[in-house]
mmCIF file of C-alpha atoms and ligand atoms in Angstrom:
data_model
loop_
_atom_site.group_PDB
_atom_site.id
_atom_site.type_symbol
_atom_site.label_atom_id
_atom_site.label_comp_id
_atom_site.label_asym_id
_atom_site.label_seq_id
_atom_site.Cartn_x
_atom_site.Cartn_y
_atom_site.Cartn_z
ATOM 1 C CA MET A 134 -47.334 -1.475 31.106
ATOM 2 C CA LYS A 135 -49.689 0.727 29.066
ATOM 3 C CA LYS A 136 -46.972 2.594 27.172
ATOM 4 C CA PRO A 137 -44.040 1.117 25.240
ATOM 5 C CA ILE A 138 -40.799 1.478 27.215
ATOM 6 C CA SER A 139 -39.207 3.179 24.197
ATOM 7 C CA SER A 140 -41.649 6.089 24.555
ATOM 8 C CA LEU A 141 -40.457 6.676 28.123
ATOM 9 C CA VAL A 142 -36.797 7.078 27.190
ATOM 10 C CA LYS A 143 -35.468 10.666 27.072
ATOM 11 C CA GLU A 144 -35.876 11.807 23.497
ATOM 12 C CA TYR A 145 -32.212 12.522 22.871
ATOM 13 C CA LEU A 146 -31.221 9.040 24.121
ATOM 14 C CA ARG A 147 -33.530 7.082 21.840
ATOM 15 C CA THR A 148 -31.164 6.628 18.895
ATOM 16 C CA LEU A 149 -27.924 6.160 20.863
ATOM 17 C CA LYS A 150 -25.762 3.148 20.151
ATOM 18 C CA PRO A 151 -22.657 1.883 21.965
ATOM 19 C CA CYS A 152 -19.335 3.017 20.534
ATOM 20 C CA VAL A 153 -17.142 0.511 18.644
ATOM 21 C CA HIS A 154 -13.724 -0.277 20.230
ATOM 22 C CA GLY A 155 -10.686 -2.429 19.606
ATOM 23 C CA GLY A 156 -9.720 -5.283 21.939
ATOM 24 C CA GLU A 157 -12.914 -7.322 21.456
ATOM 25 C CA VAL A 158 -11.049 -10.602 21.845
ATOM 26 C CA LEU A 159 -14.059 -12.743 22.840
ATOM 27 C CA ASP A 160 -16.056 -11.574 19.848
ATOM 28 C CA ALA A 161 -13.067 -12.162 17.549
ATOM 29 C CA ALA A 162 -12.694 -15.699 18.926
ATOM 30 C CA VAL A 163 -16.333 -16.479 18.162
ATOM 31 C CA LYS A 164 -16.121 -15.017 14.641
ATOM 32 C CA SER A 165 -12.870 -16.749 13.729
ATOM 33 C CA GLY A 166 -13.243 -20.024 15.603
ATOM 34 C CA ILE A 167 -9.753 -19.382 17.024
ATOM 35 C CA LYS A 168 -9.240 -19.647 20.793
ATOM 36 C CA CYS A 169 -8.786 -16.320 22.657
ATOM 37 C CA GLU A 170 -5.321 -17.308 23.855
ATOM 38 C CA ASP A 171 -4.216 -18.010 20.275
ATOM 39 C CA LEU A 172 -5.268 -14.591 18.959
ATOM 40 C CA LEU A 173 -2.728 -11.794 18.599
ATOM 41 C CA ASP A 174 -4.442 -8.530 19.488
ATOM 42 C CA PHE A 175 -2.996 -5.498 17.682
ATOM 43 C CA SER A 176 -6.379 -3.732 17.849
ATOM 44 C CA SER A 177 -6.035 -2.443 21.413
ATOM 45 C CA SER A 178 -3.117 -0.111 22.150
ATOM 46 C CA VAL A 179 -2.159 -1.226 25.651
ATOM 47 C CA ASN A 180 1.167 -2.163 27.226
ATOM 48 C CA PRO A 181 2.584 -5.214 25.360
ATOM 49 C CA LEU A 182 4.308 -6.324 28.584
ATOM 50 C CA GLY A 183 0.995 -6.427 30.430
ATOM 51 C CA THR A 184 0.461 -5.377 34.016
ATOM 52 C CA SER A 185 3.240 -4.562 36.454
ATOM 53 C CA LYS A 186 3.926 -7.608 38.670
ATOM 54 C CA LYS A 187 4.137 -5.331 41.695
ATOM 55 C CA ALA A 188 0.629 -4.021 40.990
ATOM 56 C CA LEU A 189 -0.689 -7.586 40.741
ATOM 57 C CA LEU A 190 0.832 -8.446 44.120
ATOM 58 C CA ALA A 191 -0.839 -5.351 45.574
ATOM 59 C CA VAL A 192 -4.180 -6.638 44.257
ATOM 60 C CA GLU A 193 -3.665 -9.972 45.982
ATOM 61 C CA ALA A 194 -2.826 -8.220 49.232
ATOM 62 C CA VAL A 195 -6.235 -6.496 49.345
ATOM 63 C CA PHE A 196 -8.393 -9.522 48.457
ATOM 64 C CA SER A 197 -9.377 -9.637 52.119
ATOM 65 C CA GLN A 198 -10.905 -6.146 51.842
ATOM 66 C CA VAL A 199 -13.381 -7.092 49.132
ATOM 67 C CA ALA A 200 -16.204 -7.549 51.654
ATOM 68 C CA ALA A 201 -16.001 -3.842 52.589
ATOM 69 C CA TYR A 202 -16.858 -0.750 50.522
ATOM 70 C CA PRO A 203 -13.812 0.872 48.930
ATOM 71 C CA ASP A 204 -12.758 4.406 49.857
ATOM 72 C CA SER A 205 -15.296 6.406 47.853
ATOM 73 C CA ALA A 206 -12.921 9.366 47.455
ATOM 74 C CA SER A 207 -9.920 7.156 46.442
ATOM 75 C CA THR A 208 -7.900 9.303 48.857
ATOM 76 C CA GLU A 209 -4.619 7.360 48.978
ATOM 77 C CA LEU A 210 -4.507 7.009 45.200
ATOM 78 C CA ARG A 211 -5.254 10.697 44.721
ATOM 79 C CA GLU A 212 -2.464 11.534 47.171
ATOM 80 C CA VAL A 213 0.004 9.368 45.256
ATOM 81 C CA ILE A 214 -0.995 10.907 41.911
ATOM 82 C CA ALA A 215 -0.843 14.430 43.353
ATOM 83 C CA LYS A 216 2.665 13.806 44.722
ATOM 84 C CA HIS A 217 3.763 12.334 41.385
ATOM 85 C CA TYR A 218 2.813 15.515 39.520
ATOM 86 C CA GLY A 219 3.547 18.048 42.270
ATOM 87 C CA VAL A 220 -0.072 19.207 42.562
ATOM 88 C CA ALA A 221 -2.623 19.105 45.428
ATOM 89 C CA VAL A 222 -4.996 16.207 46.178
ATOM 90 C CA GLU A 223 -7.810 18.674 45.462
ATOM 91 C CA ASN A 224 -6.555 18.837 41.860
ATOM 92 C CA ILE A 225 -7.218 15.125 41.274
ATOM 93 C CA VAL A 226 -10.313 13.036 40.566
ATOM 94 C CA VAL A 227 -10.201 9.264 40.018
ATOM 95 C CA GLY A 228 -12.588 7.329 37.788
ATOM 96 C CA ASN A 229 -13.662 3.835 36.805
ATOM 97 C CA GLY A 230 -11.365 3.926 33.796
ATOM 98 C CA SER A 231 -10.747 7.303 32.230
ATOM 99 C CA THR A 232 -13.954 6.708 30.254
ATOM 100 C CA GLU A 233 -16.017 7.347 33.397
ATOM 101 C CA LEU A 234 -14.418 10.788 33.600
ATOM 102 C CA VAL A 235 -15.306 11.589 29.981
ATOM 103 C CA TYR A 236 -18.955 10.953 30.913
ATOM 104 C CA LEU A 237 -18.700 12.612 34.319
ATOM 105 C CA PHE A 238 -17.219 15.785 32.838
ATOM 106 C CA ALA A 239 -19.759 16.051 30.009
ATOM 107 C CA GLY A 240 -22.647 15.139 32.342
ATOM 108 C CA SER A 241 -21.619 17.677 34.984
ATOM 109 C CA PHE A 242 -21.244 20.710 32.744
ATOM 110 C CA LEU A 243 -23.437 20.220 29.668
ATOM 111 C CA SER A 244 -27.134 20.890 29.287
ATOM 112 C CA GLU A 245 -29.546 20.145 26.459
ATOM 113 C CA GLY A 246 -28.778 22.321 23.444
ATOM 114 C CA ASP A 247 -25.132 23.128 24.384
ATOM 115 C CA LEU A 248 -22.542 22.774 21.636
ATOM 116 C CA VAL A 249 -19.241 20.899 21.939
ATOM 117 C CA VAL A 250 -16.316 21.083 19.498
ATOM 118 C CA MET A 251 -14.123 18.086 18.700
ATOM 119 C CA ALA A 252 -12.017 16.731 15.847
ATOM 120 C CA ALA A 253 -13.142 14.051 13.401
ATOM 121 C CA PRO A 254 -11.824 11.412 13.614
ATOM 122 C CA THR A 255 -11.171 11.151 17.337
ATOM 123 C CA PHE A 256 -11.984 8.830 20.287
ATOM 124 C CA GLY A 257 -15.690 7.969 19.946
ATOM 125 C CA GLU A 258 -16.717 8.155 23.609
ATOM 126 C CA TYR A 259 -16.481 11.967 23.616
ATOM 127 C CA GLU A 260 -19.405 12.159 21.225
ATOM 128 C CA GLY A 261 -21.226 9.444 23.176
ATOM 129 C CA ALA A 262 -20.858 11.391 26.425
ATOM 130 C CA VAL A 263 -21.911 14.696 24.859
ATOM 131 C CA ARG A 264 -25.017 13.164 23.277
ATOM 132 C CA ARG A 265 -25.974 11.423 26.519
ATOM 133 C CA ALA A 266 -25.895 14.846 28.174
ATOM 134 C CA GLY A 267 -28.335 16.093 25.518
ATOM 135 C CA ALA A 268 -25.793 18.430 23.915
ATOM 136 C CA ASP A 269 -24.761 18.699 20.243
ATOM 137 C CA VAL A 270 -21.420 18.135 18.568
ATOM 138 C CA CYS A 271 -19.629 20.311 16.051
ATOM 139 C CA PHE A 272 -16.937 18.248 14.283
ATOM 140 C CA VAL A 273 -13.813 19.826 12.835
ATOM 141 C CA ARG A 274 -12.425 17.530 10.146
ATOM 142 C CA LEU A 275 -8.694 16.796 10.308
ATOM 143 C CA GLY A 276 -6.675 17.916 7.258
ATOM 144 C CA ASP A 277 -5.291 15.532 4.608
ATOM 145 C CA ASP A 278 -2.134 15.293 6.748
ATOM 146 C CA GLN A 279 -4.475 14.066 9.584
ATOM 147 C CA LEU A 280 -3.468 17.065 11.708
ATOM 148 C CA LEU A 281 -5.836 19.326 13.628
ATOM 149 C CA ASP A 282 -6.713 22.539 11.783
ATOM 150 C CA VAL A 283 -6.177 24.829 14.773
ATOM 151 C CA ASP A 284 -7.709 27.921 13.141
ATOM 152 C CA ALA A 285 -10.854 26.061 12.089
ATOM 153 C CA PHE A 286 -11.108 24.626 15.632
ATOM 154 C CA ILE A 287 -10.728 28.070 17.216
ATOM 155 C CA ALA A 288 -13.339 29.530 14.859
ATOM 156 C CA LYS A 289 -15.923 27.084 16.245
ATOM 157 C CA LEU A 290 -15.209 27.870 19.898
ATOM 158 C CA VAL A 291 -17.297 31.048 19.827
ATOM 159 C CA GLU A 292 -20.509 29.006 19.760
ATOM 160 C CA ALA A 293 -19.294 26.279 22.125
ATOM 161 C CA LYS A 294 -19.496 25.471 25.831
ATOM 162 C CA MET A 295 -16.838 22.764 25.755
ATOM 163 C CA ALA A 296 -14.098 21.314 23.527
ATOM 164 C CA PHE A 297 -12.549 17.826 23.491
ATOM 165 C CA ILE A 298 -8.979 17.348 22.293
ATOM 166 C CA CYS A 299 -7.119 14.052 22.209
ATOM 167 C CA ASN A 300 -3.334 14.439 22.361
ATOM 168 C CA PRO A 301 -1.906 12.356 20.794
ATOM 169 C CA ASN A 302 -5.067 11.633 18.890
ATOM 170 C CA ASN A 303 -6.745 8.257 18.636
ATOM 171 C CA PRO A 304 -6.771 6.852 15.916
ATOM 172 C CA THR A 305 -4.141 8.979 14.106
ATOM 173 C CA SER A 306 -1.355 8.654 16.733
ATOM 174 C CA LEU A 307 -0.402 12.285 16.057
ATOM 175 C CA LEU A 308 0.257 15.126 18.504
ATOM 176 C CA VAL A 309 -1.314 18.543 18.238
ATOM 177 C CA PRO A 310 1.670 20.915 18.187
ATOM 178 C CA SER A 311 1.953 22.617 21.618
ATOM 179 C CA GLU A 312 1.837 26.101 20.097
ATOM 180 C CA GLY A 313 -1.527 25.307 18.444
ATOM 181 C CA LEU A 314 -2.867 23.788 21.642
ATOM 182 C CA GLU A 315 -1.838 26.873 23.574
ATOM 183 C CA ARG A 316 -3.648 29.124 21.101
ATOM 184 C CA ILE A 317 -6.817 27.033 21.500
ATOM 185 C CA LEU A 318 -6.551 27.196 25.287
ATOM 186 C CA ASP A 319 -5.966 30.965 25.301
ATOM 187 C CA VAL A 320 -9.059 31.610 23.168
ATOM 188 C CA ALA A 321 -11.138 29.091 25.141
ATOM 189 C CA LEU A 322 -10.115 30.742 28.424
ATOM 190 C CA GLU A 323 -11.069 34.150 27.074
ATOM 191 C CA LEU A 324 -14.458 32.844 25.866
ATOM 192 C CA GLY A 325 -15.176 30.784 28.991
ATOM 193 C CA VAL A 326 -15.128 27.462 27.095
ATOM 194 C CA LEU A 327 -14.134 24.326 29.024
ATOM 195 C CA VAL A 328 -11.356 22.234 27.451
ATOM 196 C CA PHE A 329 -11.128 18.479 28.035
ATOM 197 C CA LEU A 330 -7.603 17.456 27.050
ATOM 198 C CA ASP A 331 -7.138 13.684 26.817
ATOM 199 C CA GLU A 332 -3.478 12.795 27.458
ATOM 200 C CA ASP A 333 -4.114 9.045 27.852
ATOM 201 C CA PHE A 334 -1.524 8.145 25.209
ATOM 202 C CA LEU A 335 0.996 10.876 26.051
ATOM 203 C CA GLU A 336 2.922 8.540 28.372
ATOM 204 C CA PHE A 337 4.116 6.685 25.274
ATOM 205 C CA VAL A 338 5.455 9.845 23.641
ATOM 206 C CA GLU A 339 9.141 10.577 23.946
ATOM 207 C CA GLU A 340 9.636 13.824 25.882
ATOM 208 C CA GLU A 341 6.205 13.359 27.470
ATOM 209 C CA GLN A 342 6.777 16.203 29.925
ATOM 210 C CA LYS A 343 7.501 18.678 27.161
ATOM 211 C CA PHE A 344 4.091 18.022 25.599
ATOM 212 C CA SER A 345 1.968 17.621 28.730
ATOM 213 C CA PHE A 346 -0.239 20.490 29.881
ATOM 214 C CA ILE A 347 -0.507 19.233 33.466
ATOM 215 C CA GLY A 348 1.835 22.028 34.552
ATOM 216 C CA ARG A 349 -0.582 24.618 33.098
ATOM 217 C CA ILE A 350 -3.700 23.913 35.167
ATOM 218 C CA GLY A 351 -2.842 26.989 37.252
ATOM 219 C CA LYS A 352 -2.885 29.233 34.184
ATOM 220 C CA TYR A 353 -5.880 27.594 32.482
ATOM 221 C CA SER A 354 -8.739 27.374 34.987
ATOM 222 C CA ASN A 355 -10.910 25.988 32.127
ATOM 223 C CA LEU A 356 -8.631 22.976 31.499
ATOM 224 C CA PHE A 357 -9.244 19.347 32.516
ATOM 225 C CA ILE A 358 -6.554 16.782 31.695
ATOM 226 C CA LEU A 359 -7.342 13.092 31.378
ATOM 227 C CA ARG A 360 -4.934 10.255 32.165
ATOM 228 C CA SER A 361 -5.406 6.492 32.466
ATOM 229 C CA PHE A 362 -3.918 3.413 34.118
ATOM 230 C CA THR A 363 -5.182 1.370 31.145
ATOM 231 C CA LYS A 364 -2.547 2.017 28.499
ATOM 232 C CA LEU A 365 0.962 2.241 29.926
ATOM 233 C CA PHE A 366 0.252 0.532 33.254
ATOM 234 C CA GLY A 367 -1.846 -2.288 31.794
ATOM 235 C CA LEU A 368 -4.549 -2.130 34.504
ATOM 236 C CA THR A 369 -7.030 -2.368 31.643
ATOM 237 C CA GLY A 370 -9.555 -4.769 33.173
ATOM 238 C CA LEU A 371 -9.430 -3.171 36.618
ATOM 239 C CA ARG A 372 -10.750 0.143 35.204
ATOM 240 C CA VAL A 373 -8.946 3.107 36.682
ATOM 241 C CA GLY A 374 -8.141 6.534 35.281
ATOM 242 C CA TYR A 375 -7.773 10.067 36.636
ATOM 243 C CA GLY A 376 -8.233 13.700 35.833
ATOM 244 C CA ILE A 377 -6.173 16.751 36.790
ATOM 245 C CA ALA A 378 -7.621 20.262 36.889
ATOM 246 C CA ASN A 379 -8.066 23.299 39.088
ATOM 247 C CA LYS A 380 -9.801 22.751 42.422
ATOM 248 C CA GLU A 381 -13.127 24.250 41.350
ATOM 249 C CA ILE A 382 -13.549 21.786 38.465
ATOM 250 C CA ILE A 383 -12.461 18.834 40.619
ATOM 251 C CA ASP A 384 -14.790 19.885 43.434
ATOM 252 C CA VAL A 385 -17.744 19.728 41.013
ATOM 253 C CA LEU A 386 -16.723 16.287 39.707
ATOM 254 C CA MET A 387 -16.135 14.863 43.198
ATOM 255 C CA ARG A 388 -19.633 15.955 44.217
ATOM 256 C CA VAL A 389 -21.344 14.694 41.045
ATOM 257 C CA LYS A 390 -19.593 11.330 40.631
ATOM 258 C CA ILE A 391 -21.284 8.162 41.846
ATOM 259 C CA PRO A 392 -20.080 6.812 45.225
ATOM 260 C CA TRP A 393 -17.522 3.947 45.371
ATOM 261 C CA ASN A 394 -16.773 4.391 41.665
ATOM 262 C CA VAL A 395 -13.324 2.751 41.854
ATOM 263 C CA ASN A 396 -13.077 -0.648 43.533
ATOM 264 C CA CYS A 397 -10.496 -1.487 46.205
ATOM 265 C CA LEU A 398 -8.437 -3.787 43.946
ATOM 266 C CA ALA A 399 -8.085 -1.090 41.285
ATOM 267 C CA GLN A 400 -7.136 1.572 43.851
ATOM 268 C CA ALA A 401 -4.451 -0.648 45.409
ATOM 269 C CA ALA A 402 -3.030 -1.675 42.026
ATOM 270 C CA ALA A 403 -2.859 1.898 40.758
ATOM 271 C CA VAL A 404 -1.074 3.171 43.896
ATOM 272 C CA VAL A 405 1.717 0.658 43.275
ATOM 273 C CA ALA A 406 1.744 0.817 39.456
ATOM 274 C CA LEU A 407 2.541 4.534 39.413
ATOM 275 C CA GLY A 408 5.721 3.847 41.387
ATOM 276 C CA ASP A 409 6.874 0.779 39.420
ATOM 277 C CA VAL A 410 9.689 2.599 37.656
ATOM 278 C CA ASP A 411 11.325 -0.615 36.346
ATOM 279 C CA HIS A 412 8.183 -1.726 34.558
ATOM 280 C CA LEU A 413 7.776 1.727 33.082
ATOM 281 C CA LYS A 414 11.338 1.846 31.828
ATOM 282 C CA LYS A 415 11.134 -1.643 30.303
ATOM 283 C CA THR A 416 7.880 -0.710 28.563
ATOM 284 C CA ARG A 417 9.169 2.571 27.190
ATOM 285 C CA ASP A 418 12.395 0.970 25.926
ATOM 286 C CA LEU A 419 10.474 -1.833 24.238
ATOM 287 C CA ILE A 420 8.015 0.559 22.593
ATOM 288 C CA CYS A 421 10.822 2.784 21.345
ATOM 289 C CA GLU A 422 12.726 -0.121 19.783
ATOM 290 C CA GLU A 423 9.714 -1.980 18.393
ATOM 291 C CA LYS A 424 8.087 1.154 17.024
ATOM 292 C CA ALA A 425 11.133 1.744 14.847
ATOM 293 C CA TYR A 426 11.192 -1.928 13.780
ATOM 294 C CA LEU A 427 7.495 -2.013 12.965
ATOM 295 C CA GLN A 428 7.553 1.311 11.129
ATOM 296 C CA LYS A 429 10.250 0.083 8.766
ATOM 297 C CA GLY A 430 8.395 -3.196 8.216
ATOM 298 C CA LEU A 431 4.955 -1.635 7.718
ATOM 299 C CA GLU A 432 6.331 0.918 5.262
ATOM 300 C CA GLY A 433 7.602 -2.052 3.249
ATOM 301 C CA VAL A 434 4.145 -3.650 2.907
ATOM 302 C CA ARG A 435 2.685 -3.116 -0.549
ATOM 303 C CA GLY A 436 -0.126 -0.540 -0.607
ATOM 304 C CA PHE A 437 0.446 0.836 2.900
ATOM 305 C CA ARG A 438 0.820 4.552 3.634
ATOM 306 C CA VAL A 439 2.062 4.754 7.207
ATOM 307 C CA TYR A 440 1.759 7.952 9.253
ATOM 308 C CA ALA A 441 4.853 8.377 11.457
ATOM 309 C CA PRO A 442 3.352 7.786 14.929
ATOM 310 C CA ASP A 443 3.818 9.880 18.060
ATOM 311 C CA ALA A 444 2.120 7.272 20.299
ATOM 312 C CA ASN A 445 2.387 3.460 20.618
ATOM 313 C CA PHE A 446 0.199 2.635 17.610
ATOM 314 C CA PHE A 447 0.239 3.094 13.856
ATOM 315 C CA PHE A 448 -2.404 4.718 11.678
ATOM 316 C CA ILE A 449 -2.257 3.389 8.134
ATOM 317 C CA ASP A 450 -4.015 4.313 4.891
ATOM 318 C CA ILE A 451 -4.393 1.050 2.944
ATOM 319 C CA ARG A 452 -6.402 2.245 -0.084
ATOM 320 C CA GLU A 453 -3.570 1.339 -2.484
ATOM 321 C CA SER A 454 -3.560 -2.257 -1.232
ATOM 322 C CA GLY A 455 -6.740 -3.199 -3.077
ATOM 323 C CA PHE A 456 -8.511 -4.039 0.206
ATOM 324 C CA THR A 457 -10.895 -2.067 2.367
ATOM 325 C CA ALA A 458 -10.066 -1.912 6.072
ATOM 326 C CA ALA A 459 -12.927 -4.328 6.799
ATOM 327 C CA GLU A 460 -11.644 -6.853 4.244
ATOM 328 C CA LEU A 461 -8.059 -6.771 5.495
ATOM 329 C CA THR A 462 -9.216 -6.959 9.125
ATOM 330 C CA GLN A 463 -11.247 -10.073 8.298
ATOM 331 C CA LYS A 464 -8.392 -11.698 6.351
ATOM 332 C CA LEU A 465 -5.984 -11.127 9.226
ATOM 333 C CA LEU A 466 -8.495 -12.381 11.766
ATOM 334 C CA MET A 467 -8.756 -15.677 9.939
ATOM 335 C CA ARG A 468 -4.967 -15.916 10.423
ATOM 336 C CA GLY A 469 -5.308 -15.203 14.166
ATOM 337 C CA ILE A 470 -4.396 -11.502 14.073
ATOM 338 C CA MET A 471 -6.656 -8.679 15.258
ATOM 339 C CA ILE A 472 -6.203 -5.132 13.966
ATOM 340 C CA ARG A 473 -8.534 -2.138 14.316
ATOM 341 C CA ASP A 474 -10.666 -1.379 11.266
ATOM 342 C CA CYS A 475 -11.089 2.406 11.672
ATOM 343 C CA SER A 476 -14.239 2.681 9.507
ATOM 344 C CA SER A 477 -16.385 3.326 12.591
ATOM 345 C CA PHE A 478 -14.494 6.558 13.375
ATOM 346 C CA LYS A 479 -16.423 9.629 12.243
ATOM 347 C CA GLY A 480 -14.938 11.358 9.209
ATOM 348 C CA LEU A 481 -12.843 8.460 7.901
ATOM 349 C CA GLU A 482 -13.203 6.622 4.601
ATOM 350 C CA PRO A 483 -13.203 2.803 4.845
ATOM 351 C CA TYR A 484 -9.464 2.499 4.125
ATOM 352 C CA TYR A 485 -7.776 3.120 7.458
ATOM 353 C CA ILE A 486 -6.449 0.683 10.017
ATOM 354 C CA ARG A 487 -4.821 1.065 13.436
ATOM 355 C CA VAL A 488 -2.126 -1.304 14.631
ATOM 356 C CA ALA A 489 -0.602 -1.323 18.141
ATOM 357 C CA VAL A 490 3.091 -1.891 18.851
ATOM 358 C CA LYS A 491 3.580 -5.250 20.559
ATOM 359 C CA ARG A 492 6.495 -7.506 21.549
ATOM 360 C CA HIS A 493 9.150 -8.338 18.962
ATOM 361 C CA GLU A 494 8.078 -11.882 18.107
ATOM 362 C CA GLU A 495 4.469 -10.702 17.747
ATOM 363 C CA ASN A 496 5.483 -7.823 15.486
ATOM 364 C CA VAL A 497 7.541 -10.229 13.372
ATOM 365 C CA GLN A 498 4.496 -12.444 12.954
ATOM 366 C CA LEU A 499 2.264 -9.508 11.961
ATOM 367 C CA LEU A 500 4.707 -8.388 9.285
ATOM 368 C CA ARG A 501 5.118 -11.938 7.981
ATOM 369 C CA VAL A 502 1.360 -12.411 7.580
ATOM 370 C CA LEU A 503 0.883 -8.953 6.026
ATOM 371 C CA GLU A 504 3.625 -9.643 3.499
ATOM 372 C CA GLU A 505 2.026 -13.013 2.663
ATOM 373 C CA ILE A 506 -1.339 -11.355 2.034
ATOM 374 C CA LEU A 507 -0.228 -8.114 0.354
ATOM 375 C CA GLY A 508 3.376 -8.589 -0.765
ATOM 376 C CA LYS A 509 6.366 -6.318 -0.239
ATOM 377 C CA VAL A 510 7.345 -3.064 -1.885
ATOM 378 C CA ILE A 511 10.138 -3.909 -4.317
HETATM 379 C C1 PLP B 48 -7.943 8.365 23.615
HETATM 380 C C2 PLP B 48 -8.609 7.520 24.641
HETATM 381 N N1 PLP B 48 -9.044 8.097 25.769
HETATM 382 C C3 PLP B 48 -9.653 7.374 26.730
HETATM 383 C C4 PLP B 48 -9.834 6.016 26.585
HETATM 384 C C5 PLP B 48 -10.491 5.259 27.697
HETATM 385 O O1 PLP B 48 -9.604 4.438 28.353
HETATM 386 P P1 PLP B 48 -9.907 3.811 29.787
HETATM 387 O O2 PLP B 48 -11.355 4.056 30.093
HETATM 388 O O3 PLP B 48 -9.603 2.379 29.686
HETATM 389 O O4 PLP B 48 -9.024 4.550 30.761
HETATM 390 C C6 PLP B 48 -9.409 5.372 25.433
HETATM 391 C C7 PLP B 48 -9.618 3.930 25.249
HETATM 392 O O5 PLP B 48 -9.390 3.362 24.227
HETATM 393 C C8 PLP B 48 -8.789 6.143 24.419
HETATM 394 O O6 PLP B 48 -8.355 5.601 23.287
#
């Protein structure tokens, strides 16, 4: 090779790095010398009860199909999702995790030089997808209350082609009030700006239906809504998510996506998971109860400022504790507990952590260790 490979890479891809995420259990095991199965992972906000048993049985039942290609259009799964929400199959696209759809959406509609508006901090893959499409990002910093400044966001839409909104937001666990979201969507529709609304964590919010915009895809032809089987359904390792939008948007995505993007095991598991009402109810009840328990306990830890969460995880300002997020994360890891150090999120100082709600005995252990390290508010 006469030229260095690096000189052949598209210019705007040369400085890209992978995004940091929670749930890196293998890495944590290596760093701490503690076995994976002995680590308690509060860094990834997925269902503490794990995967639905019915979905796992469905996976087993299709083992024999592994030698064949899966249905490239994920037709049965799209039909089940469409029926669940009372929309048409043509309103649904399925992806290899909802992350694939973040990239598919950005890659399908953005060109070099386009501008995309998003909050800071928010889920890091939006920026990754926008940059990989050669477009630029305009960040709108959250206020001191960690809420989206709707007017500032709207002001930036004039220059934009697309906007990303995470509701509730990762890592803050806070909803954008529906009235504000509606104002953004109205202006975006008027300006011809596409809106990518990530509702991956909305299933953990009480009164989910009241806050979801799935029912508005008819009104907002510029709106794409993201959902996932990762969080509530615990199909995390199988990688399956979906998007809901008007038929024109979905038609584009179905044509642009790679073939066979969702494997047969994931499709079969997701079809069953969506209908496993018992598992859903158990999960929601547990989260509701344990969220209240954990909130009380975390508010009692010395130096913690806890934001009241809308989703299944807590966002905590620990600057008064005397530790940075990295220091506390490391201290907890050496005691077998993983939390998310939020320093890698754009726009955050190094004093924020994210902690998922888990099962009672796990939450008890987290609080015990935190109180040992930091003490209790007297
Ligand atoms: C807000 C948000 N959206 C999307 C995703 C992607 O999830 P998945 O690709 O597993 O569906 C995540 C993962 O952490 C997330 O936090």
